[in-house]
mmCIF file of C-alpha atoms in Angstrom:
data_model
loop_
_atom_site.group_PDB
_atom_site.id
_atom_site.type_symbol
_atom_site.label_atom_id
_atom_site.label_comp_id
_atom_site.label_asym_id
_atom_site.label_seq_id
_atom_site.Cartn_x
_atom_site.Cartn_y
_atom_site.Cartn_z
ATOM 1 C CA MET A 13 -1.500 -29.668 -118.161
ATOM 2 C CA THR A 14 -3.990 -29.844 -115.278
ATOM 3 C CA THR A 15 -6.703 -27.200 -115.593
ATOM 4 C CA ARG A 16 -9.227 -25.986 -113.031
ATOM 5 C CA LEU A 17 -12.542 -24.277 -113.785
ATOM 6 C CA ALA A 18 -13.862 -22.036 -110.983
ATOM 7 C CA LEU A 19 -17.499 -20.940 -111.256
ATOM 8 C CA LEU A 20 -19.271 -18.236 -109.254
ATOM 9 C CA ILE A 21 -22.654 -19.831 -108.528
ATOM 10 C CA PRO A 22 -25.472 -17.355 -107.731
ATOM 11 C CA GLU A 23 -28.550 -18.237 -105.694
ATOM 12 C CA SER A 24 -30.678 -18.440 -108.866
ATOM 13 C CA TRP A 25 -28.487 -21.125 -110.471
ATOM 14 C CA PRO A 26 -29.353 -23.474 -112.240
ATOM 15 C CA LEU A 27 -32.716 -21.750 -112.946
ATOM 16 C CA THR A 28 -30.605 -18.964 -114.416
ATOM 17 C CA PRO A 29 -27.839 -21.063 -116.014
ATOM 18 C CA GLU A 30 -25.383 -18.256 -116.852
ATOM 19 C CA CYS A 31 -22.653 -17.611 -114.296
ATOM 20 C CA PRO A 32 -19.159 -16.050 -114.250
ATOM 21 C CA TRP A 33 -16.231 -18.456 -114.554
ATOM 22 C CA ALA A 34 -12.443 -18.541 -114.769
ATOM 23 C CA LEU A 35 -10.255 -21.252 -116.294
ATOM 24 C CA MET A 36 -6.923 -21.591 -114.478
ATOM 25 C CA ASP A 37 -3.833 -23.739 -114.690
ATOM 26 C CA ARG A 38 -2.524 -25.800 -111.767
ATOM 27 C CA HIS A 39 -0.585 -22.767 -110.467
ATOM 28 C CA GLY A 40 -3.726 -20.619 -110.272
ATOM 29 C CA GLU A 41 -2.869 -18.456 -113.280
ATOM 30 C CA ILE A 42 -5.997 -17.376 -115.167
ATOM 31 C CA LEU A 43 -6.100 -18.713 -118.733
ATOM 32 C CA GLN A 44 -9.577 -17.548 -119.705
ATOM 33 C CA LEU A 45 -12.469 -15.543 -118.190
ATOM 34 C CA GLY A 46 -16.102 -15.586 -119.179
ATOM 35 C CA GLN A 47 -19.775 -15.754 -118.261
ATOM 36 C CA SER A 48 -22.005 -18.339 -119.908
ATOM 37 C CA ALA A 49 -24.320 -21.306 -119.488
ATOM 38 C CA PRO A 50 -22.858 -24.786 -118.808
ATOM 39 C CA ARG A 51 -22.955 -25.852 -122.459
ATOM 40 C CA HIS A 52 -20.434 -23.113 -123.257
ATOM 41 C CA TRP A 53 -18.070 -23.751 -120.354
ATOM 42 C CA PRO A 54 -14.535 -24.765 -121.369
ATOM 43 C CA ARG A 55 -13.378 -28.275 -120.617
ATOM 44 C CA ALA A 56 -11.326 -28.683 -117.435
ATOM 45 C CA ASP A 57 -9.822 -31.433 -115.275
ATOM 46 C CA GLU A 58 -11.341 -30.090 -112.030
ATOM 47 C CA HIS A 59 -14.355 -27.940 -111.195
ATOM 48 C CA ILE A 60 -14.816 -25.636 -108.196
ATOM 49 C CA ALA A 61 -18.164 -24.063 -107.312
ATOM 50 C CA ILE A 62 -17.968 -20.743 -105.446
ATOM 51 C CA LEU A 63 -21.303 -20.234 -103.664
ATOM 52 C CA ASP A 64 -22.077 -16.526 -103.864
ATOM 53 C CA GLY A 65 -24.485 -14.248 -101.991
ATOM 54 C CA GLY A 66 -26.442 -15.483 -99.007
ATOM 55 C CA GLN A 67 -26.025 -19.188 -99.787
ATOM 56 C CA THR A 68 -23.452 -19.472 -97.005
ATOM 57 C CA ARG A 69 -23.164 -17.873 -93.591
ATOM 58 C CA ARG A 70 -20.095 -17.364 -91.428
ATOM 59 C CA ILE A 71 -20.778 -17.750 -87.692
ATOM 60 C CA GLU A 72 -18.426 -17.668 -84.717
ATOM 61 C CA LEU A 73 -19.469 -19.850 -81.791
ATOM 62 C CA THR A 74 -18.184 -20.316 -78.259
ATOM 63 C CA ILE A 75 -18.106 -23.880 -76.952
ATOM 64 C CA PRO A 76 -16.380 -25.664 -74.064
ATOM 65 C CA PRO A 77 -13.108 -27.434 -74.877
ATOM 66 C CA ALA A 78 -13.856 -30.926 -76.099
ATOM 67 C CA ARG A 79 -12.332 -33.885 -77.813
ATOM 68 C CA ARG A 80 -12.548 -33.986 -81.587
ATOM 69 C CA LYS A 81 -15.320 -36.584 -81.639
ATOM 70 C CA ASP A 82 -17.475 -34.479 -79.252
ATOM 71 C CA GLN A 83 -16.902 -31.158 -81.036
ATOM 72 C CA GLU A 84 -19.529 -31.751 -83.730
ATOM 73 C CA ARG A 85 -22.237 -32.333 -81.113
ATOM 74 C CA LEU A 86 -21.292 -29.161 -79.178
ATOM 75 C CA VAL A 87 -21.229 -27.077 -82.363
ATOM 76 C CA THR A 88 -24.719 -28.356 -83.226
ATOM 77 C CA TYR A 89 -26.041 -27.331 -79.815
ATOM 78 C CA ALA A 90 -24.438 -23.875 -80.075
ATOM 79 C CA LEU A 91 -25.886 -23.295 -83.574
ATOM 80 C CA GLU A 92 -29.469 -23.733 -82.393
ATOM 81 C CA ALA A 93 -29.400 -20.208 -80.933
ATOM 82 C CA HIS A 94 -28.245 -18.676 -84.261
ATOM 83 C CA LEU A 95 -30.430 -20.438 -86.827
ATOM 84 C CA ALA A 96 -34.123 -20.075 -87.563
ATOM 85 C CA ARG A 97 -34.257 -23.461 -89.293
ATOM 86 C CA ASP A 98 -33.577 -26.849 -87.794
ATOM 87 C CA VAL A 99 -29.833 -27.467 -87.488
ATOM 88 C CA GLU A 100 -30.348 -30.841 -89.143
ATOM 89 C CA GLN A 101 -31.178 -29.003 -92.387
ATOM 90 C CA GLU A 102 -27.767 -27.295 -92.443
ATOM 91 C CA HIS A 103 -24.343 -28.514 -93.515
ATOM 92 C CA VAL A 104 -21.612 -27.241 -91.171
ATOM 93 C CA THR A 105 -17.921 -26.767 -91.981
ATOM 94 C CA VAL A 106 -15.442 -25.767 -89.266
ATOM 95 C CA ILE A 107 -12.894 -23.346 -90.753
ATOM 96 C CA ALA A 108 -11.081 -22.040 -87.655
ATOM 97 C CA GLN A 109 -10.847 -22.516 -83.903
ATOM 98 C CA ARG A 110 -8.948 -20.791 -81.142
ATOM 99 C CA SER A 111 -8.925 -20.405 -77.367
ATOM 100 C CA CYS A 112 -10.730 -17.365 -76.034
ATOM 101 C CA PRO A 113 -10.652 -15.617 -72.628
ATOM 102 C CA ALA A 114 -14.351 -16.164 -71.965
ATOM 103 C CA THR A 115 -15.036 -18.597 -69.140
ATOM 104 C CA THR A 116 -18.057 -20.416 -67.786
ATOM 105 C CA ASP A 117 -19.363 -20.059 -64.239
ATOM 106 C CA GLY A 118 -17.042 -22.841 -63.218
ATOM 107 C CA GLY A 119 -14.027 -21.003 -64.555
ATOM 108 C CA GLN A 120 -13.517 -23.353 -67.498
ATOM 109 C CA PRO A 121 -11.771 -21.857 -70.553
ATOM 110 C CA GLN A 122 -13.810 -21.589 -73.736
ATOM 111 C CA GLN A 123 -13.045 -22.261 -77.366
ATOM 112 C CA ALA A 124 -14.057 -20.002 -80.268
ATOM 113 C CA VAL A 125 -15.049 -21.985 -83.354
ATOM 114 C CA THR A 126 -15.730 -20.335 -86.710
ATOM 115 C CA VAL A 127 -18.051 -22.269 -89.014
ATOM 116 C CA LEU A 128 -19.552 -21.899 -92.470
ATOM 117 C CA ILE A 129 -23.234 -22.812 -92.797
ATOM 118 C CA VAL A 130 -24.912 -23.862 -96.039
ATOM 119 C CA ASN A 131 -28.353 -25.340 -96.511
ATOM 120 C CA ALA A 132 -27.857 -29.073 -97.067
ATOM 121 C CA ALA A 133 -30.634 -29.278 -99.659
ATOM 122 C CA ARG A 134 -29.112 -26.406 -101.656
ATOM 123 C CA LEU A 135 -25.640 -27.949 -101.598
ATOM 124 C CA ARG A 136 -27.108 -31.290 -102.626
ATOM 125 C CA GLN A 137 -28.916 -29.583 -105.531
ATOM 126 C CA VAL A 138 -25.722 -27.932 -106.753
ATOM 127 C CA CYS A 139 -23.737 -31.184 -106.576
ATOM 128 C CA ALA A 140 -26.494 -33.128 -108.326
ATOM 129 C CA GLN A 141 -26.684 -30.566 -111.135
ATOM 130 C CA PHE A 142 -22.934 -30.706 -111.748
ATOM 131 C CA ASN A 143 -23.090 -34.513 -111.781
ATOM 132 C CA ALA A 144 -25.988 -34.380 -114.246
ATOM 133 C CA ILE A 145 -23.950 -32.340 -116.740
ATOM 134 C CA GLN A 146 -21.002 -34.727 -116.208
ATOM 135 C CA ARG A 147 -18.819 -32.131 -114.504
ATOM 136 C CA PRO A 148 -18.500 -33.484 -110.940
ATOM 137 C CA LEU A 149 -17.223 -31.006 -108.363
ATOM 138 C CA ALA A 150 -13.813 -31.379 -106.785
ATOM 139 C CA GLN A 151 -14.598 -28.541 -104.356
ATOM 140 C CA ALA A 152 -17.440 -26.276 -103.298
ATOM 141 C CA VAL A 153 -16.388 -23.174 -101.367
ATOM 142 C CA SER A 154 -17.953 -20.042 -99.957
ATOM 143 C CA ALA A 155 -17.354 -16.681 -101.623
ATOM 144 C CA LEU A 156 -16.911 -15.320 -98.084
ATOM 145 C CA GLU A 157 -13.549 -17.086 -97.960
ATOM 146 C CA CYS A 158 -12.390 -15.930 -101.393
ATOM 147 C CA LEU A 159 -12.210 -12.212 -100.691
ATOM 148 C CA PRO A 160 -8.831 -10.521 -101.146
ATOM 149 C CA PRO A 161 -7.244 -9.006 -98.015
ATOM 150 C CA ALA A 162 -7.866 -5.347 -97.184
ATOM 151 C CA ALA A 163 -5.205 -2.708 -97.751
ATOM 152 C CA ASP A 164 -4.781 -2.305 -93.971
ATOM 153 C CA SER A 165 -5.919 -4.139 -90.858
ATOM 154 C CA THR A 166 -8.531 -1.518 -89.855
ATOM 155 C CA SER A 167 -10.423 -1.138 -93.145
ATOM 156 C CA TRP A 168 -13.791 -2.664 -93.847
ATOM 157 C CA GLN A 169 -14.386 -4.083 -97.312
ATOM 158 C CA VAL A 170 -17.237 -4.217 -99.775
ATOM 159 C CA PHE A 171 -16.550 -6.745 -102.489
ATOM 160 C CA ILE A 172 -18.895 -6.584 -105.494
ATOM 161 C CA THR A 173 -18.788 -10.164 -106.775
ATOM 162 C CA ARG A 174 -21.342 -9.695 -109.586
ATOM 163 C CA PRO A 175 -24.200 -7.348 -110.504
ATOM 164 C CA GLY A 176 -26.805 -7.355 -107.747
ATOM 165 C CA CYS A 177 -24.586 -9.010 -105.124
ATOM 166 C CA ALA A 178 -21.884 -7.732 -102.789
ATOM 167 C CA ILE A 179 -20.163 -8.916 -99.617
ATOM 168 C CA LEU A 180 -19.309 -6.723 -96.639
ATOM 169 C CA ARG A 181 -16.395 -7.893 -94.495
ATOM 170 C CA SER A 182 -15.086 -6.525 -91.194
ATOM 171 C CA PRO A 183 -11.388 -6.402 -90.239
ATOM 172 C CA ARG A 184 -11.838 -9.426 -87.937
ATOM 173 C CA GLY A 185 -13.200 -11.500 -90.836
ATOM 174 C CA ASP A 186 -16.968 -11.371 -90.234
ATOM 175 C CA ALA A 187 -18.815 -11.226 -93.556
ATOM 176 C CA TRP A 188 -22.358 -10.381 -94.643
ATOM 177 C CA PRO A 189 -23.826 -10.924 -98.131
ATOM 178 C CA LEU A 190 -25.637 -7.859 -99.478
ATOM 179 C CA ASP A 191 -28.456 -8.326 -102.002
ATOM 180 C CA LEU A 192 -28.683 -5.189 -104.129
ATOM 181 C CA PRO A 193 -31.825 -4.215 -106.086
ATOM 182 C CA ALA A 194 -31.618 -4.247 -109.860
ATOM 183 C CA HIS A 195 -29.906 -1.237 -111.436
ATOM 184 C CA ARG A 196 -28.101 -0.323 -114.640
ATOM 185 C CA ASP A 197 -24.512 -1.499 -114.675
ATOM 186 C CA ASP A 198 -23.325 2.023 -115.505
ATOM 187 C CA ASP A 199 -25.407 3.772 -112.813
ATOM 188 C CA ASP A 200 -22.717 4.379 -110.175
ATOM 189 C CA ALA A 201 -24.905 6.757 -108.159
ATOM 190 C CA GLU A 202 -27.671 4.169 -107.699
ATOM 191 C CA LEU A 203 -25.181 1.441 -106.805
ATOM 192 C CA LEU A 204 -23.422 3.623 -104.223
ATOM 193 C CA SER A 205 -26.752 4.706 -102.741
ATOM 194 C CA GLN A 206 -27.801 1.085 -102.257
ATOM 195 C CA LEU A 207 -24.426 0.163 -100.785
ATOM 196 C CA SER A 208 -24.611 3.124 -98.419
ATOM 197 C CA ALA A 209 -28.008 2.003 -97.108
ATOM 198 C CA HIS A 210 -26.800 -1.535 -96.506
ATOM 199 C CA VAL A 211 -23.565 -0.457 -94.848
ATOM 200 C CA THR A 212 -25.370 2.025 -92.611
ATOM 201 C CA PHE A 213 -27.729 -0.733 -91.453
ATOM 202 C CA VAL A 214 -24.805 -2.997 -90.535
ATOM 203 C CA PHE A 215 -22.927 -0.200 -88.751
ATOM 204 C CA GLU A 216 -25.979 0.431 -86.544
ATOM 205 C CA ASP A 217 -25.401 -2.981 -84.987
ATOM 206 C CA PRO A 218 -24.553 -2.526 -81.254
ATOM 207 C CA ARG A 219 -21.332 -4.468 -81.781
ATOM 208 C CA PHE A 220 -19.971 -1.734 -84.070
ATOM 209 C CA ALA A 221 -21.774 1.397 -82.851
ATOM 210 C CA ALA A 222 -19.127 2.139 -80.209
ATOM 211 C CA ASN A 223 -16.263 1.532 -82.642
ATOM 212 C CA LYS A 224 -17.382 2.942 -85.959
ATOM 213 C CA PRO A 225 -15.152 1.981 -88.899
ATOM 214 C CA ALA A 226 -12.828 4.698 -90.163
ATOM 215 C CA ALA A 227 -12.338 3.366 -93.700
ATOM 216 C CA LEU A 228 -14.309 1.378 -96.249
ATOM 217 C CA GLU A 229 -12.653 -0.212 -99.265
ATOM 218 C CA LEU A 230 -14.573 -1.197 -102.394
ATOM 219 C CA SER A 231 -13.410 -3.939 -104.742
ATOM 220 C CA GLY A 232 -15.096 -4.780 -108.031
ATOM 221 C CA GLU A 233 -14.666 -5.509 -111.700
ATOM 222 C CA ARG A 234 -14.888 -1.842 -112.701
ATOM 223 C CA ARG A 235 -13.918 1.435 -111.050
ATOM 224 C CA LEU A 236 -16.675 3.700 -109.783
ATOM 225 C CA ASN A 237 -16.945 7.472 -110.089
ATOM 226 C CA GLU A 238 -14.414 8.939 -107.648
ATOM 227 C CA ALA A 239 -16.428 12.098 -106.942
ATOM 228 C CA GLN A 240 -19.581 10.141 -106.121
ATOM 229 C CA LEU A 241 -17.553 7.715 -104.023
ATOM 230 C CA SER A 242 -16.096 10.593 -102.017
ATOM 231 C CA SER A 243 -19.558 12.107 -101.532
ATOM 232 C CA VAL A 244 -20.948 8.843 -100.145
ATOM 233 C CA GLY A 245 -17.964 8.576 -97.805
ATOM 234 C CA GLN A 246 -18.650 12.056 -96.452
ATOM 235 C CA ASN A 247 -22.284 11.161 -95.822
ATOM 236 C CA LEU A 248 -21.228 8.032 -93.941
ATOM 237 C CA GLY A 249 -18.469 9.831 -92.096
ATOM 238 C CA ILE A 250 -15.785 7.371 -93.192
ATOM 239 C CA ARG A 251 -12.963 7.343 -95.715
ATOM 240 C CA MET A 252 -13.832 5.413 -98.873
ATOM 241 C CA SER A 253 -11.419 4.031 -101.445
ATOM 242 C CA GLN A 254 -11.480 1.437 -104.191
ATOM 243 C CA ARG A 255 -9.110 -1.104 -105.602
ATOM 244 C CA ALA A 256 -9.077 -3.412 -108.601
ATOM 245 C CA HIS A 257 -10.930 -6.716 -108.523
ATOM 246 C CA SER A 258 -8.390 -9.512 -108.021
ATOM 247 C CA GLY A 259 -7.784 -12.758 -106.265
ATOM 248 C CA LEU A 260 -11.319 -14.187 -106.125
ATOM 249 C CA TRP A 261 -10.614 -17.053 -108.516
ATOM 250 C CA SER A 262 -7.148 -18.026 -107.319
ATOM 251 C CA ARG A 263 -8.245 -18.048 -103.658
ATOM 252 C CA ALA A 264 -11.018 -20.545 -104.368
ATOM 253 C CA SER A 265 -8.696 -23.559 -104.468
ATOM 254 C CA ALA A 266 -7.179 -22.598 -101.081
ATOM 255 C CA ALA A 267 -10.541 -22.079 -99.321
ATOM 256 C CA HIS A 268 -12.108 -24.704 -97.060
ATOM 257 C CA SER A 269 -14.127 -27.157 -99.107
ATOM 258 C CA LEU A 270 -17.756 -27.662 -98.138
ATOM 259 C CA LEU A 271 -17.682 -31.145 -99.691
ATOM 260 C CA HIS A 272 -16.990 -33.387 -96.730
ATOM 261 C CA GLY A 273 -18.874 -36.091 -94.897
ATOM 262 C CA SER A 274 -21.764 -37.336 -97.014
ATOM 263 C CA PHE A 275 -20.928 -34.706 -99.657
ATOM 264 C CA ALA A 276 -17.325 -35.840 -100.175
ATOM 265 C CA PRO A 277 -16.743 -36.439 -103.907
ATOM 266 C CA ARG A 278 -15.613 -39.831 -105.111
ATOM 267 C CA GLY A 279 -11.869 -40.099 -105.564
ATOM 268 C CA HIS A 280 -11.175 -37.020 -103.411
ATOM 269 C CA ARG A 281 -10.507 -38.469 -99.969
ATOM 270 C CA SER A 282 -7.977 -37.303 -97.439
ATOM 271 C CA SER A 283 -4.315 -37.272 -98.383
ATOM 272 C CA GLY A 284 -3.639 -39.982 -95.797
ATOM 273 C CA TRP A 285 -6.129 -42.293 -97.458
ATOM 274 C CA ASN A 286 -4.702 -41.537 -100.914
ATOM 275 C CA ALA A 287 -1.202 -42.413 -99.664
ATOM 276 C CA LEU A 288 -2.338 -45.696 -98.104
ATOM 277 C CA ARG A 289 -4.880 -46.733 -100.726
ATOM 278 C CA TRP A 290 -2.569 -48.870 -102.928
ATOM 279 C CA PRO A 291 -0.587 -50.477 -100.047
ATOM 280 C CA MET A 292 -3.878 -51.398 -98.404
ATOM 281 C CA ARG A 293 -5.174 -52.866 -101.653
ATOM 282 C CA VAL A 294 -2.012 -54.976 -102.059
ATOM 283 C CA ALA A 295 -2.239 -56.135 -98.439
ATOM 284 C CA ALA A 296 -5.921 -56.982 -98.860
ATOM 285 C CA ALA A 297 -5.145 -58.963 -102.035
ATOM 286 C CA GLY A 298 -2.402 -60.901 -100.215
ATOM 287 C CA ILE A 299 -4.741 -61.687 -97.325
ATOM 288 C CA ALA A 300 -7.440 -62.813 -99.758
ATOM 289 C CA VAL A 301 -4.989 -65.157 -101.560
ATOM 290 C CA ALA A 302 -3.819 -66.604 -98.205
ATOM 291 C CA ILE A 303 -7.413 -67.195 -97.088
ATOM 292 C CA ILE A 304 -8.235 -68.932 -100.381
ATOM 293 C CA ALA A 305 -5.123 -71.160 -100.131
ATOM 294 C CA VAL A 306 -5.892 -72.139 -96.527
ATOM 295 C CA SER A 307 -9.519 -72.849 -97.419
ATOM 296 C CA VAL A 308 -8.506 -75.088 -100.341
ATOM 297 C CA ASN A 309 -6.010 -76.952 -98.131
ATOM 298 C CA VAL A 310 -8.665 -77.506 -95.450
ATOM 299 C CA LEU A 311 -11.088 -78.848 -98.064
ATOM 300 C CA ILE A 312 -8.432 -81.256 -99.377
ATOM 301 C CA LEU A 313 -7.622 -82.521 -95.868
ATOM 302 C CA ARG A 314 -11.305 -82.993 -95.085
ATOM 303 C CA SER A 315 -11.740 -84.928 -98.309
ATOM 304 C CA ASP A 316 -8.775 -87.215 -97.426
ATOM 305 C CA GLU A 317 -10.150 -87.707 -93.911
ATOM 306 C CA THR A 318 -13.551 -88.671 -95.262
ATOM 307 C CA SER A 319 -11.965 -91.125 -97.736
ATOM 308 C CA LEU A 320 -9.879 -92.806 -94.990
ATOM 309 C CA ARG A 321 -12.879 -93.049 -92.685
ATOM 310 C CA GLN A 322 -14.952 -94.674 -95.427
ATOM 311 C CA ARG A 323 -12.149 -97.129 -96.229
ATOM 312 C CA SER A 324 -11.744 -98.060 -92.553
ATOM 313 C CA THR A 325 -15.480 -98.618 -92.200
ATOM 314 C CA HIS A 326 -15.477 -100.870 -95.289
ATOM 315 C CA ILE A 327 -12.520 -102.959 -94.008
ATOM 316 C CA PHE A 328 -14.111 -103.334 -90.567
ATOM 317 C CA ALA A 329 -17.420 -104.444 -92.101
ATOM 318 C CA GLU A 330 -15.645 -107.092 -94.210
ATOM 319 C CA ALA A 331 -13.469 -108.353 -91.333
ATOM 320 C CA LEU A 332 -16.159 -108.374 -88.638
ATOM 321 C CA PRO A 333 -19.559 -108.544 -90.331
ATOM 322 C CA GLY A 334 -22.432 -107.772 -87.977
ATOM 323 C CA THR A 335 -20.121 -106.396 -85.257
ATOM 324 C CA PRO A 336 -20.742 -102.790 -84.184
ATOM 325 C CA PRO A 337 -17.546 -100.675 -84.278
ATOM 326 C CA ILE A 338 -16.840 -99.551 -80.710
ATOM 327 C CA MET A 339 -13.022 -99.456 -80.684
ATOM 328 C CA PRO A 340 -12.299 -100.496 -84.274
ATOM 329 C CA ASP A 341 -8.493 -100.656 -84.029
ATOM 330 C CA ARG A 342 -8.496 -102.988 -80.990
ATOM 331 C CA GLN A 343 -11.357 -105.057 -82.363
ATOM 332 C CA LEU A 344 -9.483 -105.601 -85.640
ATOM 333 C CA ARG A 345 -6.232 -106.438 -83.832
ATOM 334 C CA ARG A 346 -7.979 -109.049 -81.703
ATOM 335 C CA ALA A 347 -9.709 -110.549 -84.756
ATOM 336 C CA LEU A 348 -6.313 -110.784 -86.540
ATOM 337 C CA ASP A 349 -4.742 -112.566 -83.561
ATOM 338 C CA ASP A 350 -7.615 -115.035 -83.453
ATOM 339 C CA ALA A 351 -7.270 -115.708 -87.186
ATOM 340 C CA ARG A 352 -3.549 -116.403 -86.807
ATOM 341 C CA ARG A 353 -4.107 -118.856 -83.974
ATOM 342 C CA THR A 354 -6.756 -120.595 -86.026
ATOM 343 C CA LYS A 355 -4.169 -121.157 -88.780
ATOM 344 C CA GLY A 356 -1.467 -122.261 -86.317
ATOM 345 C CA GLU A 357 0.490 -119.040 -86.467
ATOM 346 C CA LEU A 358 1.852 -117.146 -83.518
ATOM 347 C CA ALA A 359 0.107 -114.027 -82.426
ATOM 348 C CA PRO A 360 2.210 -111.071 -81.239
ATOM 349 C CA ALA A 361 0.988 -111.640 -77.663
ATOM 350 C CA ASP A 362 1.830 -115.373 -77.580
ATOM 351 C CA LEU A 363 4.633 -116.528 -75.266
ATOM 352 C CA LEU A 364 6.936 -117.758 -78.009
ATOM 353 C CA SER A 365 6.561 -114.442 -79.883
ATOM 354 C CA LEU A 366 7.420 -112.524 -76.735
ATOM 355 C CA LEU A 367 10.471 -114.747 -76.038
ATOM 356 C CA GLY A 368 11.652 -114.287 -79.611
ATOM 357 C CA LYS A 369 11.465 -110.509 -79.234
ATOM 358 C CA TYR A 370 13.388 -110.792 -75.955
ATOM 359 C CA ALA A 371 16.135 -112.804 -77.600
ATOM 360 C CA GLU A 372 16.396 -110.277 -80.469
ATOM 361 C CA ALA A 373 16.633 -107.400 -78.059
ATOM 362 C CA THR A 374 19.118 -108.858 -75.527
ATOM 363 C CA GLY A 375 21.004 -111.507 -77.535
ATOM 364 C CA SER A 376 20.363 -114.157 -74.814
ATOM 365 C CA VAL A 377 17.804 -116.826 -74.002
ATOM 366 C CA PRO A 378 16.025 -117.672 -70.759
ATOM 367 C CA GLY A 379 18.060 -119.845 -68.386
ATOM 368 C CA THR A 380 15.472 -122.317 -67.064
ATOM 369 C CA PHE A 381 11.801 -123.173 -67.481
ATOM 370 C CA THR A 382 10.005 -124.677 -64.477
ATOM 371 C CA TYR A 383 6.398 -125.810 -64.492
ATOM 372 C CA ARG A 384 4.784 -126.657 -61.176
ATOM 373 C CA ASN A 385 1.504 -126.058 -59.489
ATOM 374 C CA ASP A 386 -0.057 -125.028 -62.834
ATOM 375 C CA GLU A 387 2.476 -122.214 -63.217
ATOM 376 C CA LEU A 388 5.304 -121.738 -65.717
ATOM 377 C CA VAL A 389 8.321 -120.003 -64.162
ATOM 378 C CA ILE A 390 11.004 -118.655 -66.491
ATOM 379 C CA GLU A 391 14.341 -117.557 -65.113
ATOM 380 C CA PHE A 392 16.269 -115.010 -67.135
ATOM 381 C CA PRO A 393 20.001 -114.366 -66.850
ATOM 382 C CA SER A 394 21.066 -111.447 -64.695
ATOM 383 C CA ALA A 395 22.061 -108.173 -66.266
ATOM 384 C CA ALA A 396 25.755 -108.945 -65.676
ATOM 385 C CA ASP A 397 25.467 -112.172 -67.707
ATOM 386 C CA VAL A 398 23.753 -110.505 -70.647
ATOM 387 C CA PRO A 399 26.291 -109.873 -73.427
ATOM 388 C CA THR A 400 26.611 -106.220 -74.533
#
């Protein structure tokens, strides 16, 4: 059975090695829950790191429509107005994009792009630590994407992921990590007071001042005191409710992975590459075998050519010693004819040899031979007299 271990990684990890975790099967059903250091983690086939707190940021940008290869450059330019650090120090993951009604001065439509930002050095540290303990990550996701949906489309949410850390999310999906001061786990009044201060600060933002939320929903591992919760809601002027903690772990595998580009884990490429990997390997092996066979054949032919050339040079040197080879085939043919004449034999170009070839080809012989004025005239029978 394939198992998956999801781990909620706080900002202090690995300096503080303990972290919450959930062991799940391949269907997302929780098999075991716990909180411990890496040496006590259960064994699993895959590991998912959920980056909690302020380790990731969710930003919505507006850029001009562009081709896919130009989008990364435009997103980088747009991020410069939102980040205090150099954009080059951040790792950007596009999680959503849509057309929006905003237009430029030229009337061009705009595109809204939602991105997750994580410090590249921090993500590299997390990946390196998991590799060091021989538990390489299959995915790294943001806790901002693992929140369960609100009870209705108008409610804001506060999701308490672990002691000292919560996430505030608006109905449109904007999310803010909230760092809470240390308090006793059973001190509901202190926790609600801190949450109230944080929420009030966010609601004072000009974007929300004109449309103040009507409801705030709390989600956590334990239920808070209902009377104190109602009192805080009255102070804020909104309706407050709470629901059971659920869905954080199972949503991790469906969230957008931050491990892409230079952070992509080995063996976890795109599905298209996985489908084509073995056919491409077979094709590459076939091409390699064909190249080797052609190369061997070329080497054999070159070796034969060199052997024939050396043999020809040796024969020419024996037949015509001291003669430079200019047109070796004609020079050897002429030397052979001269040698035949010297021994009284007919050369192929002699008259009698030519007449013999004529007789073999036509089956007839010349009619008359006349020699006068230093010329030999041979009369051949007409074509009508030549037997067929």
